[in-house]
Short mmCIF file of C-alpha atoms and ligand atoms in Angstrom, two decimals:
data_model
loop_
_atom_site.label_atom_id
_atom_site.label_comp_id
_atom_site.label_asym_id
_atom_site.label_seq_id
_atom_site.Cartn_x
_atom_site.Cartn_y
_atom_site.Cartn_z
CA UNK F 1431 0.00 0.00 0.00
CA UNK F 1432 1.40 3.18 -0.79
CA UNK F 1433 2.18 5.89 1.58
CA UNK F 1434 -0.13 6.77 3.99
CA UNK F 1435 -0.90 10.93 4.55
CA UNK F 1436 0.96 12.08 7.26
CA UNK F 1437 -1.87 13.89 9.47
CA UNK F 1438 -3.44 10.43 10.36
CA UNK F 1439 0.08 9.11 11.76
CA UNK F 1440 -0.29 11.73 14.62
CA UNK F 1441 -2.26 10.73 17.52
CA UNK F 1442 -3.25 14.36 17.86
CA UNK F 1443 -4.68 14.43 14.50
CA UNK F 1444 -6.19 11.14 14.79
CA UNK F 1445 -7.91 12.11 18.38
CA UNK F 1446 -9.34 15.09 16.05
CA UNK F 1447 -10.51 13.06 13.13
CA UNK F 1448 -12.61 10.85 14.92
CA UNK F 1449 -14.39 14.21 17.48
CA UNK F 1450 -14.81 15.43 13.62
CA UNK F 1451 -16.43 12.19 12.16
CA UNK F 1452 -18.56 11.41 15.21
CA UNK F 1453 -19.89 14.69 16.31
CA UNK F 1454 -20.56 14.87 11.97
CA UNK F 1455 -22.30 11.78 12.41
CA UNK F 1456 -24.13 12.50 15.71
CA UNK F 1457 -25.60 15.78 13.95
CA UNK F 1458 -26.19 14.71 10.57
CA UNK F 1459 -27.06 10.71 10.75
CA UNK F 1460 -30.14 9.69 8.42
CA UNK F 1461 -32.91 8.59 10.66
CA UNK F 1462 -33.02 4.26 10.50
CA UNK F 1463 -35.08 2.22 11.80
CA UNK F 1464 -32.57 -0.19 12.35
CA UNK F 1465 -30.61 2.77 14.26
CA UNK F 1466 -32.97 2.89 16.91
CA UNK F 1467 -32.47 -0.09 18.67
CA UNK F 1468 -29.49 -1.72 20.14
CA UNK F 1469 -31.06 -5.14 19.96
CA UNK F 1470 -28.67 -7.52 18.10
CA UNK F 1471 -31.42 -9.84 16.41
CA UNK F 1472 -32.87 -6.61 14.77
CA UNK F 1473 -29.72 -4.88 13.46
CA UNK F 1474 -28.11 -8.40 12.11
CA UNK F 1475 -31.88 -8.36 10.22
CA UNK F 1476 -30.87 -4.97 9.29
CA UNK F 1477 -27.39 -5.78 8.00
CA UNK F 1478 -28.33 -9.13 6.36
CA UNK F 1479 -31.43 -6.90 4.46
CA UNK F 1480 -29.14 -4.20 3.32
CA UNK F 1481 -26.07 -6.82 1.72
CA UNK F 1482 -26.79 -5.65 -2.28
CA UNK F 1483 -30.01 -3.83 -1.64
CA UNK F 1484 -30.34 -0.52 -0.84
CA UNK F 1485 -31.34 1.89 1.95
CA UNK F 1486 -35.08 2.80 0.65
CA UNK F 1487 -35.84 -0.52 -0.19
CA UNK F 1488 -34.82 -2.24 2.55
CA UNK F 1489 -37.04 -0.04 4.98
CA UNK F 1490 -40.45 -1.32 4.40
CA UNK F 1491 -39.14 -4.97 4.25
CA UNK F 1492 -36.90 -4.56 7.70
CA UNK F 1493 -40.24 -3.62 9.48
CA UNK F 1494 -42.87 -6.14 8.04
CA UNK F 1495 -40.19 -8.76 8.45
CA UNK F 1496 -39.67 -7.76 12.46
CA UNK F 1497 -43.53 -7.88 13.01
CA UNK F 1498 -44.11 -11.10 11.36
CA UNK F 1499 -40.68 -12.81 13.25
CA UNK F 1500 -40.06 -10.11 16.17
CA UNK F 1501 -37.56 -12.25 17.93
CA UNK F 1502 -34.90 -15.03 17.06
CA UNK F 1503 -37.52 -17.49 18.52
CA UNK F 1504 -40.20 -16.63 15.96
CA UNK F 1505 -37.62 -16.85 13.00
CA UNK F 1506 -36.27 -20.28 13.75
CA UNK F 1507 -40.01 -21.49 14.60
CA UNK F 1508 -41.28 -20.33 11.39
CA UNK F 1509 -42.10 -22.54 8.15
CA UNK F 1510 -39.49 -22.10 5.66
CA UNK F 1511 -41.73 -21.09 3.07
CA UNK F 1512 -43.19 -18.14 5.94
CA UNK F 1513 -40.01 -16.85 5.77
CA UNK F 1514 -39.07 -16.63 2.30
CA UNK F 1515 -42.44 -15.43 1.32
CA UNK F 1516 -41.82 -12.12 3.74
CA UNK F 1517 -38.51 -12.05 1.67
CA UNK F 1518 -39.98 -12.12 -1.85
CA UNK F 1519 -39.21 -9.34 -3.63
CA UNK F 1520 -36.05 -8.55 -2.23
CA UNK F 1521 -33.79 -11.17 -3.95
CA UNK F 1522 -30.87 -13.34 -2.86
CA UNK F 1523 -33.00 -15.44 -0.82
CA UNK F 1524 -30.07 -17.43 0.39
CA UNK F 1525 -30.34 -14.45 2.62
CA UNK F 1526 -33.41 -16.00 3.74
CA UNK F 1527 -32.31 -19.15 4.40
CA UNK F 1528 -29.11 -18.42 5.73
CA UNK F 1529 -30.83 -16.16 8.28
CA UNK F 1530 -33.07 -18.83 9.58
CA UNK F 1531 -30.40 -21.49 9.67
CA UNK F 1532 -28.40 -19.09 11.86
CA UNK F 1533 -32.00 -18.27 13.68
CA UNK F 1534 -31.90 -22.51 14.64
CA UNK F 1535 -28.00 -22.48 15.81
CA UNK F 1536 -28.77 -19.48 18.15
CA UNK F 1537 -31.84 -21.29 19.49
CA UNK F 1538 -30.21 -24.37 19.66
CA UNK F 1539 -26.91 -23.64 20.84
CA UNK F 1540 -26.90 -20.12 22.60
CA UNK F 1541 -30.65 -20.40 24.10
CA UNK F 1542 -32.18 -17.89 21.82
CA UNK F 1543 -29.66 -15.28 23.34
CA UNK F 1544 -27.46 -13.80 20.83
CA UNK F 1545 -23.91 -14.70 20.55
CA UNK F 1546 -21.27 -12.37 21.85
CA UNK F 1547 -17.83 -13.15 20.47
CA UNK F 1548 -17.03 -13.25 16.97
CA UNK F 1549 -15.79 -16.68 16.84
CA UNK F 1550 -19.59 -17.62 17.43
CA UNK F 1551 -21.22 -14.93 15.81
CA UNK F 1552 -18.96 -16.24 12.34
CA UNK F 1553 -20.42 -20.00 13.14
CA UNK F 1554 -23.86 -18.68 11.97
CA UNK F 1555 -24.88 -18.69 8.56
CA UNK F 1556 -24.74 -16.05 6.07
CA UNK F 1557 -22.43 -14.29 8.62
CA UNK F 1558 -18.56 -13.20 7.50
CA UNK F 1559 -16.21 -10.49 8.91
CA UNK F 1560 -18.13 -7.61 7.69
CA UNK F 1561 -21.41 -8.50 9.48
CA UNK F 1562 -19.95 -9.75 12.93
CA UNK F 1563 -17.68 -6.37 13.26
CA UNK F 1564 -21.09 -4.63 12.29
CA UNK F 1565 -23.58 -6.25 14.84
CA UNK F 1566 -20.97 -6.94 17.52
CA UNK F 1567 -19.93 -3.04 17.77
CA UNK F 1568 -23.17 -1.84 17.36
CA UNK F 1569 -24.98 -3.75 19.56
CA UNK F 1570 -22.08 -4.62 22.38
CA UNK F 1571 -19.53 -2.25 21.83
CA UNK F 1572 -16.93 -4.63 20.52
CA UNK F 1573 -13.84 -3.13 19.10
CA UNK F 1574 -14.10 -4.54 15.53
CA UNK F 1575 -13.97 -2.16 12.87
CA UNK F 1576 -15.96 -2.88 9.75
CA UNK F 1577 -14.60 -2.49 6.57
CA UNK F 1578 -17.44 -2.70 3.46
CA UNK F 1579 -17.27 -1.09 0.22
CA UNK F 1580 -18.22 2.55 1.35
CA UNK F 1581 -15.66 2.22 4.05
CA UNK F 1582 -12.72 0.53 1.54
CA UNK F 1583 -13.79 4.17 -0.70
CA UNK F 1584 -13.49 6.31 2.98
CA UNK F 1585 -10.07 4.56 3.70
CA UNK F 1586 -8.46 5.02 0.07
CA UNK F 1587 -9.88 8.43 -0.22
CA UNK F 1588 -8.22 9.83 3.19
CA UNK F 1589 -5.19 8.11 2.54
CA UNK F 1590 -4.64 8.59 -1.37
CA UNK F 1591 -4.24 5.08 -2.16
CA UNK F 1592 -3.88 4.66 -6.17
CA UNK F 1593 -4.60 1.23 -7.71
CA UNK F 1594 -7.50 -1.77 -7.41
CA UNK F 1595 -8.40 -2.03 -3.82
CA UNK F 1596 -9.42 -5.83 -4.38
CA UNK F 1597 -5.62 -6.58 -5.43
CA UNK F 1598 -3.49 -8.59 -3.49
CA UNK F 1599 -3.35 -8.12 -0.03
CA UNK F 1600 -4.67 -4.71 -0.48
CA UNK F 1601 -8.12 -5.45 1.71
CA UNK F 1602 -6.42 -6.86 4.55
CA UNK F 1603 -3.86 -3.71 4.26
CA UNK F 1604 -7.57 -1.81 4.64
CA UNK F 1605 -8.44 -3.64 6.94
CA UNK F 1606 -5.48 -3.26 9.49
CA UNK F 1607 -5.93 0.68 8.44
CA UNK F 1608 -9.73 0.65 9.92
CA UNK F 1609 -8.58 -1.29 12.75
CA UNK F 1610 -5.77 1.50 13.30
CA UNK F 1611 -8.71 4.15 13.17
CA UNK F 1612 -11.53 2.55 15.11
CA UNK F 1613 -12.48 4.52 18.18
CA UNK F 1614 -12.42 1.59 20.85
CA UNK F 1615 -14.41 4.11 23.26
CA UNK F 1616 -17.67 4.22 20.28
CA UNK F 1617 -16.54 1.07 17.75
CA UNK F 1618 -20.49 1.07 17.44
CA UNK F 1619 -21.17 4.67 16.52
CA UNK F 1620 -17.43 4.64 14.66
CA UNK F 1621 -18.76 2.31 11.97
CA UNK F 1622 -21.75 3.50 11.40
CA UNK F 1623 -20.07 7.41 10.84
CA UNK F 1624 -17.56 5.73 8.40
CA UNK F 1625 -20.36 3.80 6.69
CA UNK F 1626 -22.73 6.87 6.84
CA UNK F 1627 -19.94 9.08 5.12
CA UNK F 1628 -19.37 6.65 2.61
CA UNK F 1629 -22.97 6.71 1.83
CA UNK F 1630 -24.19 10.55 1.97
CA UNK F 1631 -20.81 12.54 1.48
CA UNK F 1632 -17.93 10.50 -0.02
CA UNK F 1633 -19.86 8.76 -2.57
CA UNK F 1634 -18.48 6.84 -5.47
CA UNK F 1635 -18.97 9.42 -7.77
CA UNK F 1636 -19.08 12.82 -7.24
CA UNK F 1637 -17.39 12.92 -2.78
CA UNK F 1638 -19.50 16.20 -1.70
CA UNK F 1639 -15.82 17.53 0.41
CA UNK F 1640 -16.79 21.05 1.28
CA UNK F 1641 -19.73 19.18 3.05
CA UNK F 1642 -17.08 16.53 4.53
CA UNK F 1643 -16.55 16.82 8.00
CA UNK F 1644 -12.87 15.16 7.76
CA UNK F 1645 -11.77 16.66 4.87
CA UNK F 1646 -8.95 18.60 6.42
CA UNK F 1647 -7.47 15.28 6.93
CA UNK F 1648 -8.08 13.88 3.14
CA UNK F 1649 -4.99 13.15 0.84
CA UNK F 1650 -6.94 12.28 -2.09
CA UNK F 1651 -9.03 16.13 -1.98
CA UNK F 1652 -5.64 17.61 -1.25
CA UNK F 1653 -4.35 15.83 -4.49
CA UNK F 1654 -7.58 16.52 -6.50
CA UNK F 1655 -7.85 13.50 -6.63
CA UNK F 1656 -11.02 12.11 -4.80
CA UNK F 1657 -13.17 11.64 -7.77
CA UNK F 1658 -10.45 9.37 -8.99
CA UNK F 1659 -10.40 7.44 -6.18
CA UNK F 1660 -10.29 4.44 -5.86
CA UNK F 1661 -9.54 3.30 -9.53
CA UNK F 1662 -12.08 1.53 -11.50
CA UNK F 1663 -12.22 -2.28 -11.56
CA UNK F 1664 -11.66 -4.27 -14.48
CA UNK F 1665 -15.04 -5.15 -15.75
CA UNK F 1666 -16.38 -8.55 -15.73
CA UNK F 1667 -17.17 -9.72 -19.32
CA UNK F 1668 -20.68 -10.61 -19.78
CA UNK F 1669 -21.91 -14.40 -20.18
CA UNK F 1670 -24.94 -14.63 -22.60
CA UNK F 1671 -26.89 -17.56 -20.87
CA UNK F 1672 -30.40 -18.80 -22.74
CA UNK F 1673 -33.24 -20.56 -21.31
CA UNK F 1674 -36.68 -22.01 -22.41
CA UNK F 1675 -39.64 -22.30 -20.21
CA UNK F 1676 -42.53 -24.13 -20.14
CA UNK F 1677 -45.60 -22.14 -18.32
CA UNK F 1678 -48.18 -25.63 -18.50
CA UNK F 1679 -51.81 -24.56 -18.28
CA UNK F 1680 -54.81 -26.77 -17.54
CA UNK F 1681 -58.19 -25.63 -18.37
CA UNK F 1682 -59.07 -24.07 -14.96
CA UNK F 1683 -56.09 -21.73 -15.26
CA UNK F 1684 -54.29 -24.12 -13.07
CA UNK F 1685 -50.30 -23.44 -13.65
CA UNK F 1686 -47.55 -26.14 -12.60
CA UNK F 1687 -44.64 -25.40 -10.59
CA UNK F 1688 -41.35 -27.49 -9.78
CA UNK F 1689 -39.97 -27.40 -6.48
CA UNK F 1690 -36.65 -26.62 -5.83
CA UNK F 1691 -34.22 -29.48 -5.29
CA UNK F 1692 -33.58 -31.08 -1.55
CA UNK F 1693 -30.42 -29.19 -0.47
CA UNK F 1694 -28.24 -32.32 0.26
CA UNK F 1695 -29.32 -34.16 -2.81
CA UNK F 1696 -29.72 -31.44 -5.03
CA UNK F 1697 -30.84 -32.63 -8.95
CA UNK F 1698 -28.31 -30.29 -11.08
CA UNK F 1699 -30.00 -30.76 -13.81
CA UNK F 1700 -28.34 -28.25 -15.64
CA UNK F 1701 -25.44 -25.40 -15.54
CA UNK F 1702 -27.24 -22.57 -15.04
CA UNK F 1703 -30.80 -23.24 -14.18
CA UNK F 1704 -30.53 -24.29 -10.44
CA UNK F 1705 -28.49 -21.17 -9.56
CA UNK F 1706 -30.42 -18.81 -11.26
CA UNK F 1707 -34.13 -20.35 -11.16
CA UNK F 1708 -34.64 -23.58 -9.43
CA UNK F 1709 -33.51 -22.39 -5.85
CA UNK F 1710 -37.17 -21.21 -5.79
CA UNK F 1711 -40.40 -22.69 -7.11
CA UNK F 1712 -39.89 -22.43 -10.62
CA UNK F 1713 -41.76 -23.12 -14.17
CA UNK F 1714 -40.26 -25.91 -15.60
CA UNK F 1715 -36.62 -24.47 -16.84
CA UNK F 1716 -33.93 -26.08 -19.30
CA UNK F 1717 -31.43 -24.17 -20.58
CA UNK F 1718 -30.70 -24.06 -24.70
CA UNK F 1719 -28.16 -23.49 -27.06
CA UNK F 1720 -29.94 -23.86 -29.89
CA UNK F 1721 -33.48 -24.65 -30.95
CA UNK F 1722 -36.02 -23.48 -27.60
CA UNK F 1723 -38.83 -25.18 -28.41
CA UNK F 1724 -36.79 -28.72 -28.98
CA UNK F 1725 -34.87 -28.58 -25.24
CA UNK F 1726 -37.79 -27.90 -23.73
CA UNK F 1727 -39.91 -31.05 -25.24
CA UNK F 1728 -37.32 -33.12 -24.52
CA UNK F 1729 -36.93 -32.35 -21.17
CA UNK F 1730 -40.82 -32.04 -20.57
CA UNK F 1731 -40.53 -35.52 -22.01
CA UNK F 1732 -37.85 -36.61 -19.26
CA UNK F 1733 -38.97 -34.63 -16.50
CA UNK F 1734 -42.79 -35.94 -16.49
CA UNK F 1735 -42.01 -39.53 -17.92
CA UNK F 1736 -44.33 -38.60 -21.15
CA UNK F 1737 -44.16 -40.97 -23.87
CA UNK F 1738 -43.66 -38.17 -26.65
CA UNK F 1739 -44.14 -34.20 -26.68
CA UNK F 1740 -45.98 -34.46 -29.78
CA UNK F 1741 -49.47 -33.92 -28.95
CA UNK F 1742 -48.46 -30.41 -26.89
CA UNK F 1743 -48.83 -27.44 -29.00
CA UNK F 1744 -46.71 -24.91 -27.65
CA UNK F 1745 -47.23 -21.38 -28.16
CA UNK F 1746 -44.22 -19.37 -28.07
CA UNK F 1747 -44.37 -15.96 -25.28
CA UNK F 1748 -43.24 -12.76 -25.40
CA UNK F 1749 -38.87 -13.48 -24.69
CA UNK F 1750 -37.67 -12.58 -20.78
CA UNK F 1751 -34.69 -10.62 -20.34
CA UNK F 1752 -33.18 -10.60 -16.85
CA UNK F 1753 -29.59 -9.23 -15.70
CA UNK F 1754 -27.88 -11.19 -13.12
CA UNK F 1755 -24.64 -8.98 -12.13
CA UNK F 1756 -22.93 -9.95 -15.26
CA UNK F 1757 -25.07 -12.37 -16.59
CA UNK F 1758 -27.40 -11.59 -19.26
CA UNK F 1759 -30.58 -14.13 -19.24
CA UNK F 1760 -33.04 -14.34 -21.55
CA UNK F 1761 -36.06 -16.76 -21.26
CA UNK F 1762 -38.14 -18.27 -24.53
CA UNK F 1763 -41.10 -18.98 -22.41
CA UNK F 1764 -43.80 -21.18 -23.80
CA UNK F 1765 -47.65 -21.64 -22.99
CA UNK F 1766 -48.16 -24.96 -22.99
CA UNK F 1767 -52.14 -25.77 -22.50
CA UNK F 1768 -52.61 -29.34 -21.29
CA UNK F 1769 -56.85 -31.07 -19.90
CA UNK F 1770 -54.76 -32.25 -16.73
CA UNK F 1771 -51.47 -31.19 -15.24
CA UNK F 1772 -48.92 -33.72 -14.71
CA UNK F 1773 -48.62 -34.93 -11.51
CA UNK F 1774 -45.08 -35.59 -9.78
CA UNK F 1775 -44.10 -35.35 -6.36
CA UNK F 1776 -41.94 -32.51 -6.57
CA UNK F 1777 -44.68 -29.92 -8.12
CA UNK F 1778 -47.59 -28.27 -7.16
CA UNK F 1779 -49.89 -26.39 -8.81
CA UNK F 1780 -51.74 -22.65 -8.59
CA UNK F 1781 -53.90 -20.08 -9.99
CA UNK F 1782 -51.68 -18.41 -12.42
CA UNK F 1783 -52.40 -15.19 -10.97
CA UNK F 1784 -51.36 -16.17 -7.25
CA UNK F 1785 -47.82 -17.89 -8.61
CA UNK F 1786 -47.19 -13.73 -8.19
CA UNK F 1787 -47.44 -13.75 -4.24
CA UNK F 1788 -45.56 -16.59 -3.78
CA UNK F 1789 -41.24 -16.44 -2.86
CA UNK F 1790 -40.08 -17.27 -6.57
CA UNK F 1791 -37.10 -15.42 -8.24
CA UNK F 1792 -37.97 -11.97 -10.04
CA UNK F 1793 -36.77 -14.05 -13.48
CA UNK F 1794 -39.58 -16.72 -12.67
CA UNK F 1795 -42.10 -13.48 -12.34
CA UNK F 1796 -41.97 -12.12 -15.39
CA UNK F 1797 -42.47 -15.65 -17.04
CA UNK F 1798 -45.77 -15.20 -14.80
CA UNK F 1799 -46.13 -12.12 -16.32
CA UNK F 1800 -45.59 -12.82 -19.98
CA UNK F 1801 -48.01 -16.04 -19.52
CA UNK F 1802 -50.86 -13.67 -17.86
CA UNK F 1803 -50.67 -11.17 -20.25
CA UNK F 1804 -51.01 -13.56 -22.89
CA UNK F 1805 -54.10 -15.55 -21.23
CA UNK F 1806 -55.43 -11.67 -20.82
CA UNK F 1807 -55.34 -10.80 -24.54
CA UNK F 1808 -56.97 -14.03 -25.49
CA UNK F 1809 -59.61 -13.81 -22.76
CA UNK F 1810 -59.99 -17.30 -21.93
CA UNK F 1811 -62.75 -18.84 -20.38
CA UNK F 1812 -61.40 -20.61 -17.98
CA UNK F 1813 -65.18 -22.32 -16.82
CA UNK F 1814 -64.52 -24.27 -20.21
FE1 SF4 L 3355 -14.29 11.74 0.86
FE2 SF4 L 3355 -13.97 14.22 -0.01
FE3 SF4 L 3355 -14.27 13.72 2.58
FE4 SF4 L 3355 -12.04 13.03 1.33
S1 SF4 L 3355 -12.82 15.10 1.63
S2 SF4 L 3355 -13.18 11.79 2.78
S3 SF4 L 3355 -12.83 12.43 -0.69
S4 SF4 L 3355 -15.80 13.39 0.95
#
């Protein structure tokens, strides 16, 4: 790591930085609901919620989630399905999961009582460095300092650091540098002002410094430099990834969904399709390289034990396009309308309409959606 600016060597200085940050912070903080409690089981709910989602979204979900599950108890007690349903909407539900498998341990191991050392808090699910330092300092006043991406911008900013940040060895250097600067006497309050500047002031694009309280102590706006700061990653290329499914249709507007595959014995049925679809209650989902319409007869053909595909006329949807970070999906969806549904053990069936509500991925939702909006224009009647 390359030098670091002088002024936050000096004790002195430092012992200023930090009156500069927090009395910033205790002025200018954003009202949270998360920030008004100390309660550990409601700000890890908070932190878990807020992993790639962001502040205004999160809000509404945080407080319907904490009156359907208000304590640890009520999360590991719940049905899975409870809890991912309260999650729909949000995304990543391995969030979901993760939360309630920690929600068990805690019950199970720590007597519903939140653990207190980061060697236990890092046992739960879902839970890394970043999280622990967050919950444990807020809610106990551990001396961990947290180190996310607003804080990794904070840290290269004050100290002028050129170069990727995610090179070698350069986050633990960060690391050890938020460590150095953590106020042990408010680690709680500490994070959150570093976290909060990162987010209101010293943005990725754009740092507001005249507004920064710290700003006499910034390299990178002595150097002119803060907009630069830190340096662009290298850009992931994109991965083009096709799929065909099959929305099946009886004549009471009946819709079929697969389940998604037992953890432990997981059916990978194909590259893509579990991680991106079949985590959730999905339409039936193969993915295609060439013709649509042929993958997914084939596997209709396997997956329900059909003799042929033949005698389904398929009727081809308007095409899905979903972004997943740098994968670019898009979905030939088919309406397939069948007298009775197939019936397997691993599917059940609904309303299309209702497939909405339930905790399916946002890729699976607007298959729903190109299906209903077909079924609309054609204004079936579904009393047949
Ligand atoms: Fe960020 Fe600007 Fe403040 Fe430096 S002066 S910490 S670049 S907002």
């Amino acid at each position: 790591m390359n030098k670091v600016t002088r002024s936050l060597r000096l004790d002195g200085q430092r012992k200023e930085f930090r009156a500069a940050l927090l009395a910033w912070f205790a002025q200018f903080q954003r009202d949270l609901p998360w920030r008004r409690s100390r309660d550990p089981y409601r700000i890890w709910i908070s932190e878990i919620m807020l992993q790639q989602t962001r502040v205004a979204a999160v809000i509404p979900y945080y407080e319907k989630f904490l009156e359907r599950f208000p304590s640890v108890q009520a999360l590991a007690a719940a049905l899975e399905h409870e809890v991912l349903r309260s999650w729909s909407g949000l995304g990543y539900y391995s969030r979901a999961r993760n939360l309630q498998q920690a929600a068990k341990l805690i019950m199970a191991k720590h007597g519903g009582e939140f653990p207190r050392t980061r060697a236990e808090v890092l046992e739960l699910a879902g839970i890394g460095e970043y999280t622990a330092a967050a919950i444990l300092s807020i809610a106990f006043g551990e001396t961990l300092a947290v180190l996310d991406g607003n804080v990794a911008r904070v840290l290269a900013r004050l100290d002028g650091l050129r170069g990727d940040l995610h090179g070698p060895g350069r986050w633990r250097d960060l690391q050890n540098r938020a460590d150095e600067l953590l106020d042990s006497d408010a680690a709680g309050d500490w994070n959150q002002a570093m976290m909060e500047l990162g987010a209101t002031l010293c943005t990725p694009r754009a740092p507001q410094c005249l507004l920064c309280p710290v700003q006499q102590f910034c390299e990178a706006r002595r150097l002119g430099l803060a907009d630069k700061i830190p340096e662009k990653r290298k850009k992931r290329a994109d991965v083009m990834i096709q799929l065909a499914a099959a929305v099946l249709v009886d004549n009471k507007g009946q819709s079929l969904l697969l389940a998604p595959p037992a953890r432990s014995i997981g059916k990978k049925t194909d590259d893509h399709v579990p991680s991106l679809v079949a985590k959730l209650w999905h339409f039936p989902t193969v993915s295609t390289t060439g013709n649509a319409e042929a993958a997914l007869r084939q596997f209709l053909v396997q997956e329900f034990a059909l003799q042929s595909s033949s005698s389904l006329a398929f009727d081809a949807l308007k095409t899905v396009r979903h972004t997943v970070t740098y994968r670019k999906i898009e979905v030939a969806p088919f309406l397939i309308r069948m007298k009775a549904l197939p019936r397997i053990s691993r599917a059940k069936t609904m309303v299309l309409d209702r497939i909405l509500a339930e905790p399916i991925s946002n890729l699976t939702r607007k298959v729903a959606r190109a299906a209903i909006e077909q079924l609309g224009s054609e204004k079936i009647d579904w009393r047949g």
